[in-house]
Amino acid sequence: MLEKPQLPESYIVECLQTEYGLRVAEISFLPIGADMNTAVFQVEGTNQQTYFLKLRKGDFSEVSVQLPYFLSQNGNQAVIPPLPARSQMLWVDCADYQAILYPFIPGQDTYQCPLTHDQWIEFGQALHQLHSTRLPAGLGKSIPSEVFPSNCRAMVRSFQRMVATSSFTDLVATELVDFMLQHQARITHTVQRAERLAQQLPQANLEFVLCHSDIHPGNLHITPTGQMFIVDWDNPIFAPPERDLLLIGGCSTWGDPMLKSWFFQGYGAASLNQEALAYYRYERILADFAAFGQQLLLSSEGGEDRKQSLAWFKSNFLPGHELDFAEAADPNPGSI
């Protein structure tokens, strides 16, 4: 979220004091992230400690905080665990939001601070450790398994129909409509290929492992001393490992084959299923299309978030960017 939520800071401060026993000296909104339902703050306590506060609105999965806490408690050093509240809960209600408090760890994501050779190997090791994790039954039952859902594809189809028949007055929405009409054939092809692969993959006898599900350069956090953390555990899932590996060597930021080779030095030998890899690359793009369509076509709210979302939507179509990588991974890109 790039714009500050309409929630008084005094309410947040009172919530932190009541629920965590934390007296706040200063609180600052951080305009980062693409998720319109998540706002983050840096909090300075009177105890001279600094904290990272995440406010999540809308759908909230308890396992999104339970899992990283479990992983950290069981030796995964690439995870930042949430701090328990006075009640020992890992989150608390704060008006219409769920509030999760973490220690503040200075650093940058890997858009700003590209991984070194050694960090790529460490990244591979961390994902291999995650994919090898066995969870206790209670926690495991809280995590869904991959079903190759059609909701994003259906939503993108609905937006295609909308832009073909509706008019808009909002300038950002109008620009998106023009762009979608210009690229209609490629969007349709992406939907159709994802649909065909989603029909095929359940019969492919794929191995399912514990996945983070949203591995991308913005969700790797690098500290000034070079320590690496995987952040944003909002949607863990049991799925084929390709779910987490789709962007390794497969996006504009991580597309260099050398980076991929460094990663697999740490991850180990892996025989990837090309159909699964292509499916997840297509599906990730369609998930973005669906989210940005909802934001830009169904609402005029969002301010600066809207312009940024439009730019992200368009970037998928640039040469050497995400659509090119998805089509390159597809064994039969012309098959519908």
Short mmCIF file of C-alpha atoms in Angstrom, two decimals:
data_model
loop_
_atom_site.label_atom_id
_atom_site.label_comp_id
_atom_site.label_asym_id
_atom_site.label_seq_id
_atom_site.Cartn_x
_atom_site.Cartn_y
_atom_site.Cartn_z
CA MET A 1 0.00 0.00 0.00
CA LEU A 2 1.47 3.30 -1.09
CA GLU A 3 -1.08 5.58 0.57
CA LYS A 4 -1.64 5.73 4.31
CA PRO A 5 -4.82 3.95 5.47
CA GLN A 6 -7.68 5.92 7.00
CA LEU A 7 -6.96 4.72 10.51
CA PRO A 8 -5.93 7.26 13.17
CA GLU A 9 -2.40 6.71 14.43
CA SER A 10 -3.68 7.31 17.95
CA TYR A 11 -5.83 4.19 17.60
CA ILE A 12 -2.84 2.13 16.47
CA VAL A 13 -0.72 3.45 19.34
CA GLU A 14 -3.44 2.58 21.86
CA CYS A 15 -3.79 -0.90 20.34
CA LEU A 16 -0.05 -1.57 20.64
CA GLN A 17 0.03 -0.42 24.25
CA THR A 18 -3.04 -2.45 25.24
CA GLU A 19 -2.26 -5.65 23.35
CA TYR A 20 1.55 -5.73 23.45
CA GLY A 21 2.40 -3.55 26.42
CA LEU A 22 4.39 -1.40 23.98
CA ARG A 23 4.66 2.31 24.67
CA VAL A 24 5.14 4.10 21.36
CA ALA A 25 7.50 7.05 21.01
CA GLU A 26 6.99 7.44 17.25
CA ILE A 27 5.13 5.69 14.44
CA SER A 28 5.79 6.17 10.72
CA PHE A 29 3.83 4.84 7.74
CA LEU A 30 6.00 3.07 5.15
CA PRO A 31 4.66 3.49 1.57
CA ILE A 32 5.82 0.14 0.23
CA GLY A 33 4.27 -2.96 -1.32
CA ALA A 34 1.75 -3.73 -4.04
CA ASP A 35 -0.94 -5.20 -1.77
CA MET A 36 -3.81 -2.75 -1.36
CA ASN A 37 -5.00 -4.63 1.75
CA THR A 38 -1.73 -4.38 3.66
CA ALA A 39 -0.25 -1.31 5.34
CA VAL A 40 3.07 -1.31 7.18
CA PHE A 41 4.58 1.01 9.78
CA GLN A 42 7.88 1.52 11.54
CA VAL A 43 7.34 1.87 15.27
CA GLU A 44 9.82 3.33 17.75
CA GLY A 45 9.21 2.20 21.32
CA THR A 46 10.07 4.16 24.43
CA ASN A 47 12.16 1.08 25.28
CA GLN A 48 14.62 2.14 22.53
CA GLN A 49 13.55 -0.82 20.38
CA THR A 50 12.29 -0.54 16.79
CA TYR A 51 9.43 -2.63 15.43
CA PHE A 52 7.78 -3.41 12.11
CA LEU A 53 3.98 -3.34 12.23
CA LYS A 54 1.86 -4.99 9.56
CA LEU A 55 -1.85 -4.19 9.29
CA ARG A 56 -3.80 -6.66 7.17
CA LYS A 57 -7.36 -5.87 6.03
CA GLY A 58 -9.84 -8.31 4.52
CA ASP A 59 -9.02 -11.99 4.17
CA PHE A 60 -6.64 -13.09 6.90
CA SER A 61 -5.24 -16.57 7.32
CA GLU A 62 -4.02 -17.38 10.82
CA VAL A 63 -1.47 -19.79 9.37
CA SER A 64 0.27 -16.83 7.68
CA VAL A 65 1.71 -15.95 11.11
CA GLN A 66 1.65 -19.41 12.70
CA LEU A 67 3.83 -20.94 9.99
CA PRO A 68 6.75 -18.47 10.08
CA TYR A 69 6.71 -18.65 13.87
CA PHE A 70 6.92 -22.46 13.69
CA LEU A 71 9.67 -22.37 11.06
CA SER A 72 11.74 -19.93 13.10
CA GLN A 73 11.27 -21.96 16.28
CA ASN A 74 12.50 -25.02 14.38
CA GLY A 75 15.72 -23.57 13.08
CA ASN A 76 14.87 -21.85 9.79
CA GLN A 77 17.06 -18.75 10.02
CA ALA A 78 15.62 -17.18 6.86
CA VAL A 79 12.33 -16.35 8.62
CA ILE A 80 11.46 -13.35 10.80
CA PRO A 81 8.93 -14.58 13.39
CA PRO A 82 6.09 -12.38 14.66
CA LEU A 83 6.21 -11.23 18.26
CA PRO A 84 3.55 -12.68 20.60
CA ALA A 85 1.10 -10.27 22.19
CA ARG A 86 0.38 -10.25 25.92
CA SER A 87 -2.22 -12.93 25.26
CA GLN A 88 0.46 -15.00 23.47
CA MET A 89 -1.52 -14.61 20.25
CA LEU A 90 0.60 -13.87 17.17
CA TRP A 91 -1.82 -11.21 15.91
CA VAL A 92 -4.46 -8.90 17.38
CA ASP A 93 -7.49 -7.05 16.07
CA CYS A 94 -7.00 -3.35 15.37
CA ALA A 95 -10.24 -1.80 14.07
CA ASP A 96 -10.86 -3.41 10.66
CA TYR A 97 -7.32 -4.78 10.50
CA GLN A 98 -5.34 -7.63 11.96
CA ALA A 99 -2.13 -6.27 13.47
CA ILE A 100 1.06 -8.33 13.45
CA LEU A 101 4.17 -7.00 15.17
CA TYR A 102 7.73 -7.96 14.25
CA PRO A 103 11.19 -6.82 15.27
CA PHE A 104 12.38 -4.18 12.82
CA ILE A 105 15.34 -5.49 10.84
CA PRO A 106 16.94 -2.82 8.63
CA GLY A 107 17.55 -3.79 5.05
CA GLN A 108 16.39 -3.69 1.45
CA ASP A 109 14.60 -6.01 -0.89
CA THR A 110 16.47 -7.54 -3.80
CA TYR A 111 15.09 -5.10 -6.33
CA GLN A 112 17.24 -2.55 -4.51
CA CYS A 113 20.02 -4.86 -3.34
CA PRO A 114 20.70 -7.69 -5.83
CA LEU A 115 21.83 -10.98 -4.35
CA THR A 116 25.51 -11.86 -4.41
CA HIS A 117 26.84 -15.25 -5.50
CA ASP A 118 26.89 -16.51 -1.90
CA GLN A 119 23.43 -15.12 -1.18
CA TRP A 120 21.99 -16.92 -4.22
CA ILE A 121 23.36 -20.18 -2.83
CA GLU A 122 21.93 -19.32 0.61
CA PHE A 123 18.58 -18.54 -1.04
CA GLY A 124 18.59 -21.96 -2.71
CA GLN A 125 19.40 -23.66 0.58
CA ALA A 126 16.61 -21.79 2.37
CA LEU A 127 13.98 -22.83 -0.19
CA HIS A 128 15.21 -26.41 -0.16
CA GLN A 129 14.88 -26.41 3.62
CA LEU A 130 11.33 -25.07 3.33
CA HIS A 131 10.36 -27.62 0.67
CA SER A 132 11.72 -30.40 2.88
CA THR A 133 9.83 -29.28 5.99
CA ARG A 134 7.42 -31.68 7.64
CA LEU A 135 4.73 -29.95 9.70
CA PRO A 136 2.83 -31.19 12.76
CA ALA A 137 -0.62 -32.43 11.81
CA GLY A 138 -2.51 -29.54 13.34
CA LEU A 139 -0.56 -26.88 11.49
CA GLY A 140 -0.44 -28.86 8.26
CA LYS A 141 -4.23 -29.17 8.18
CA SER A 142 -4.48 -25.36 8.18
CA ILE A 143 -2.56 -25.07 4.91
CA PRO A 144 -4.44 -25.63 1.64
CA SER A 145 -3.26 -27.83 -1.20
CA GLU A 146 -2.99 -26.75 -4.81
CA VAL A 147 -6.16 -27.28 -6.87
CA PHE A 148 -5.17 -25.19 -9.94
CA PRO A 149 -8.15 -22.84 -9.47
CA SER A 150 -9.84 -20.95 -12.28
CA ASN A 151 -10.83 -17.78 -10.41
CA CYS A 152 -8.06 -15.55 -11.82
CA ARG A 153 -8.68 -16.77 -15.36
CA ALA A 154 -12.41 -16.17 -15.00
CA MET A 155 -11.83 -12.70 -13.61
CA VAL A 156 -9.49 -11.72 -16.45
CA ARG A 157 -12.07 -12.96 -18.98
CA SER A 158 -14.71 -10.81 -17.27
CA PHE A 159 -12.46 -7.77 -17.48
CA GLN A 160 -11.85 -8.45 -21.16
CA ARG A 161 -15.61 -8.39 -21.72
CA MET A 162 -15.91 -5.25 -19.63
CA VAL A 163 -13.29 -3.26 -21.53
CA ALA A 164 -14.89 -4.25 -24.83
CA THR A 165 -18.33 -2.97 -23.87
CA SER A 166 -17.95 -0.30 -21.17
CA SER A 167 -16.70 3.25 -21.02
CA PHE A 168 -14.70 4.84 -18.21
CA THR A 169 -14.04 8.41 -17.13
CA ASP A 170 -11.10 7.78 -14.81
CA LEU A 171 -7.87 8.49 -16.72
CA VAL A 172 -5.94 5.52 -15.33
CA ALA A 173 -8.83 3.15 -16.06
CA THR A 174 -9.13 4.54 -19.59
CA GLU A 175 -5.43 4.00 -20.22
CA LEU A 176 -5.70 0.41 -18.97
CA VAL A 177 -8.72 -0.23 -21.23
CA ASP A 178 -6.83 1.04 -24.28
CA PHE A 179 -3.83 -1.10 -23.41
CA MET A 180 -5.91 -4.24 -22.85
CA LEU A 181 -7.69 -3.81 -26.17
CA GLN A 182 -4.37 -3.33 -27.92
CA HIS A 183 -3.02 -6.57 -26.38
CA GLN A 184 -6.26 -8.53 -26.36
CA ALA A 185 -4.96 -11.48 -28.40
CA ARG A 186 -1.97 -12.08 -26.12
CA ILE A 187 -4.07 -11.80 -22.97
CA THR A 188 -6.54 -14.31 -24.39
CA HIS A 189 -3.73 -16.69 -25.30
CA THR A 190 -2.33 -16.47 -21.76
CA VAL A 191 -5.73 -17.33 -20.27
CA GLN A 192 -6.23 -20.24 -22.67
CA ARG A 193 -2.79 -21.76 -22.10
CA ALA A 194 -3.14 -21.49 -18.30
CA GLU A 195 -6.54 -23.16 -18.60
CA ARG A 196 -5.23 -26.05 -20.70
CA LEU A 197 -2.27 -26.65 -18.39
CA ALA A 198 -4.53 -26.49 -15.31
CA GLN A 199 -6.57 -29.31 -16.83
CA GLN A 200 -3.48 -31.43 -17.54
CA LEU A 201 -1.44 -31.01 -14.36
CA PRO A 202 -3.70 -32.89 -11.90
CA GLN A 203 -2.97 -36.06 -13.91
CA ALA A 204 0.81 -35.45 -13.94
CA ASN A 205 1.59 -37.15 -10.58
CA LEU A 206 3.46 -34.11 -9.30
CA GLU A 207 5.17 -34.07 -5.90
CA PHE A 208 3.61 -31.58 -3.47
CA VAL A 209 5.80 -29.75 -0.93
CA LEU A 210 5.35 -26.89 1.52
CA CYS A 211 5.59 -23.66 -0.52
CA HIS A 212 5.75 -19.99 0.38
CA SER A 213 3.77 -19.30 -2.85
CA ASP A 214 4.93 -15.70 -3.44
CA ILE A 215 8.67 -15.86 -3.96
CA HIS A 216 9.80 -12.76 -5.84
CA PRO A 217 12.56 -10.13 -5.48
CA GLY A 218 10.40 -7.92 -3.24
CA ASN A 219 9.93 -10.70 -0.70
CA LEU A 220 13.62 -11.26 -0.04
CA HIS A 221 15.00 -8.92 2.61
CA ILE A 222 18.74 -8.31 2.82
CA THR A 223 20.26 -6.69 5.91
CA PRO A 224 23.28 -4.35 5.83
CA THR A 225 25.41 -7.27 7.07
CA GLY A 226 24.20 -9.49 4.20
CA GLN A 227 21.78 -11.71 6.10
CA MET A 228 18.81 -12.85 3.99
CA PHE A 229 15.20 -13.29 5.09
CA ILE A 230 12.12 -14.53 3.22
CA VAL A 231 9.16 -12.33 4.17
CA ASP A 232 5.37 -12.11 3.57
CA TRP A 233 4.03 -15.55 4.42
CA ASP A 234 0.42 -14.62 3.68
CA ASN A 235 -0.52 -17.62 1.51
CA PRO A 236 1.49 -20.80 2.19
CA ILE A 237 0.34 -23.85 0.25
CA PHE A 238 1.20 -27.46 -0.45
CA ALA A 239 2.02 -27.46 -4.14
CA PRO A 240 4.58 -28.62 -6.68
CA PRO A 241 7.95 -26.94 -6.00
CA GLU A 242 7.59 -25.09 -9.32
CA ARG A 243 5.14 -22.85 -7.45
CA ASP A 244 8.11 -21.29 -5.61
CA LEU A 245 10.68 -21.75 -8.38
CA LEU A 246 8.81 -20.12 -11.26
CA LEU A 247 10.76 -16.85 -11.18
CA ILE A 248 14.22 -18.39 -10.76
CA GLY A 249 15.65 -17.71 -14.20
CA GLY A 250 12.14 -16.75 -15.25
CA CYS A 251 11.53 -13.02 -14.77
CA SER A 252 13.07 -9.73 -15.82
CA THR A 253 14.97 -9.33 -12.53
CA TRP A 254 16.15 -12.93 -12.11
CA GLY A 255 16.36 -13.99 -15.75
CA ASP A 256 20.14 -14.33 -16.02
CA PRO A 257 21.03 -18.06 -16.40
CA MET A 258 24.08 -17.53 -14.15
CA LEU A 259 21.83 -16.50 -11.26
CA LYS A 260 19.77 -19.63 -11.79
CA SER A 261 22.89 -21.80 -11.69
CA TRP A 262 23.99 -20.19 -8.41
CA PHE A 263 20.54 -20.79 -6.89
CA PHE A 264 20.58 -24.49 -7.74
CA GLN A 265 24.04 -24.86 -6.25
CA GLY A 266 22.27 -24.25 -2.96
CA TYR A 267 18.92 -25.87 -3.72
CA GLY A 268 20.39 -29.03 -5.19
CA ALA A 269 19.52 -31.03 -8.26
CA ALA A 270 15.91 -30.62 -9.33
CA SER A 271 14.06 -32.03 -12.32
CA LEU A 272 11.45 -29.37 -13.01
CA ASN A 273 8.21 -30.14 -14.79
CA GLN A 274 8.07 -27.68 -17.70
CA GLU A 275 4.27 -27.75 -17.92
CA ALA A 276 4.02 -26.88 -14.22
CA LEU A 277 6.63 -24.15 -14.58
CA ALA A 278 4.81 -22.62 -17.55
CA TYR A 279 1.46 -22.88 -15.77
CA TYR A 280 2.71 -21.04 -12.69
CA ARG A 281 4.33 -18.32 -14.77
CA TYR A 282 1.12 -17.77 -16.73
CA GLU A 283 -1.00 -17.95 -13.60
CA ARG A 284 1.14 -15.44 -11.73
CA ILE A 285 0.71 -12.96 -14.56
CA LEU A 286 -3.05 -13.56 -14.63
CA ALA A 287 -3.25 -13.09 -10.84
CA ASP A 288 -1.66 -9.66 -11.33
CA PHE A 289 -4.03 -8.87 -14.18
CA ALA A 290 -7.00 -9.84 -12.00
CA ALA A 291 -5.81 -7.82 -9.00
CA PHE A 292 -4.97 -4.75 -11.05
CA GLY A 293 -8.24 -5.04 -12.97
CA GLN A 294 -10.21 -5.04 -9.74
CA GLN A 295 -8.28 -2.05 -8.46
CA LEU A 296 -8.37 0.04 -11.63
CA LEU A 297 -11.63 -0.93 -13.35
CA LEU A 298 -13.95 -1.53 -10.41
CA SER A 299 -12.86 1.45 -8.35
CA SER A 300 -11.46 4.95 -8.73
CA GLU A 301 -9.76 4.84 -5.33
CA GLY A 302 -6.08 4.39 -4.60
CA GLY A 303 -4.33 7.59 -5.63
CA GLU A 304 -0.69 6.96 -6.46
CA ASP A 305 -1.22 3.21 -6.06
CA ARG A 306 -3.30 3.30 -9.25
CA LYS A 307 -0.54 4.73 -11.45
CA GLN A 308 1.97 2.23 -10.07
CA SER A 309 -0.40 -0.68 -10.65
CA LEU A 310 -0.97 0.40 -14.25
CA ALA A 311 2.80 0.50 -14.81
CA TRP A 312 3.18 -3.00 -13.31
CA PHE A 313 0.36 -4.31 -15.53
CA LYS A 314 2.03 -2.95 -18.65
CA SER A 315 5.52 -4.16 -17.70
CA ASN A 316 4.51 -7.80 -18.25
CA PHE A 317 4.38 -7.14 -21.99
CA LEU A 318 7.83 -5.57 -22.36
CA PRO A 319 10.45 -7.57 -24.30
CA GLY A 320 12.38 -9.83 -21.95
CA HIS A 321 9.76 -9.53 -19.23
CA GLU A 322 7.28 -11.90 -17.63
CA LEU A 323 5.13 -12.89 -20.60
CA ASP A 324 8.19 -13.70 -22.67
CA PHE A 325 9.54 -15.92 -19.88
CA ALA A 326 6.20 -17.71 -19.48
CA GLU A 327 5.96 -18.47 -23.18
CA ALA A 328 9.60 -19.58 -23.28
CA ALA A 329 8.93 -22.16 -20.53
CA ASP A 330 5.84 -23.54 -22.26
CA PRO A 331 6.60 -26.80 -24.15
CA ASN A 332 3.60 -26.24 -26.45
CA PRO A 333 2.88 -22.48 -26.46
CA GLY A 334 0.73 -22.69 -29.59
CA SER A 335 -1.53 -25.45 -28.25
CA ILE A 336 -4.98 -24.34 -27.11
#
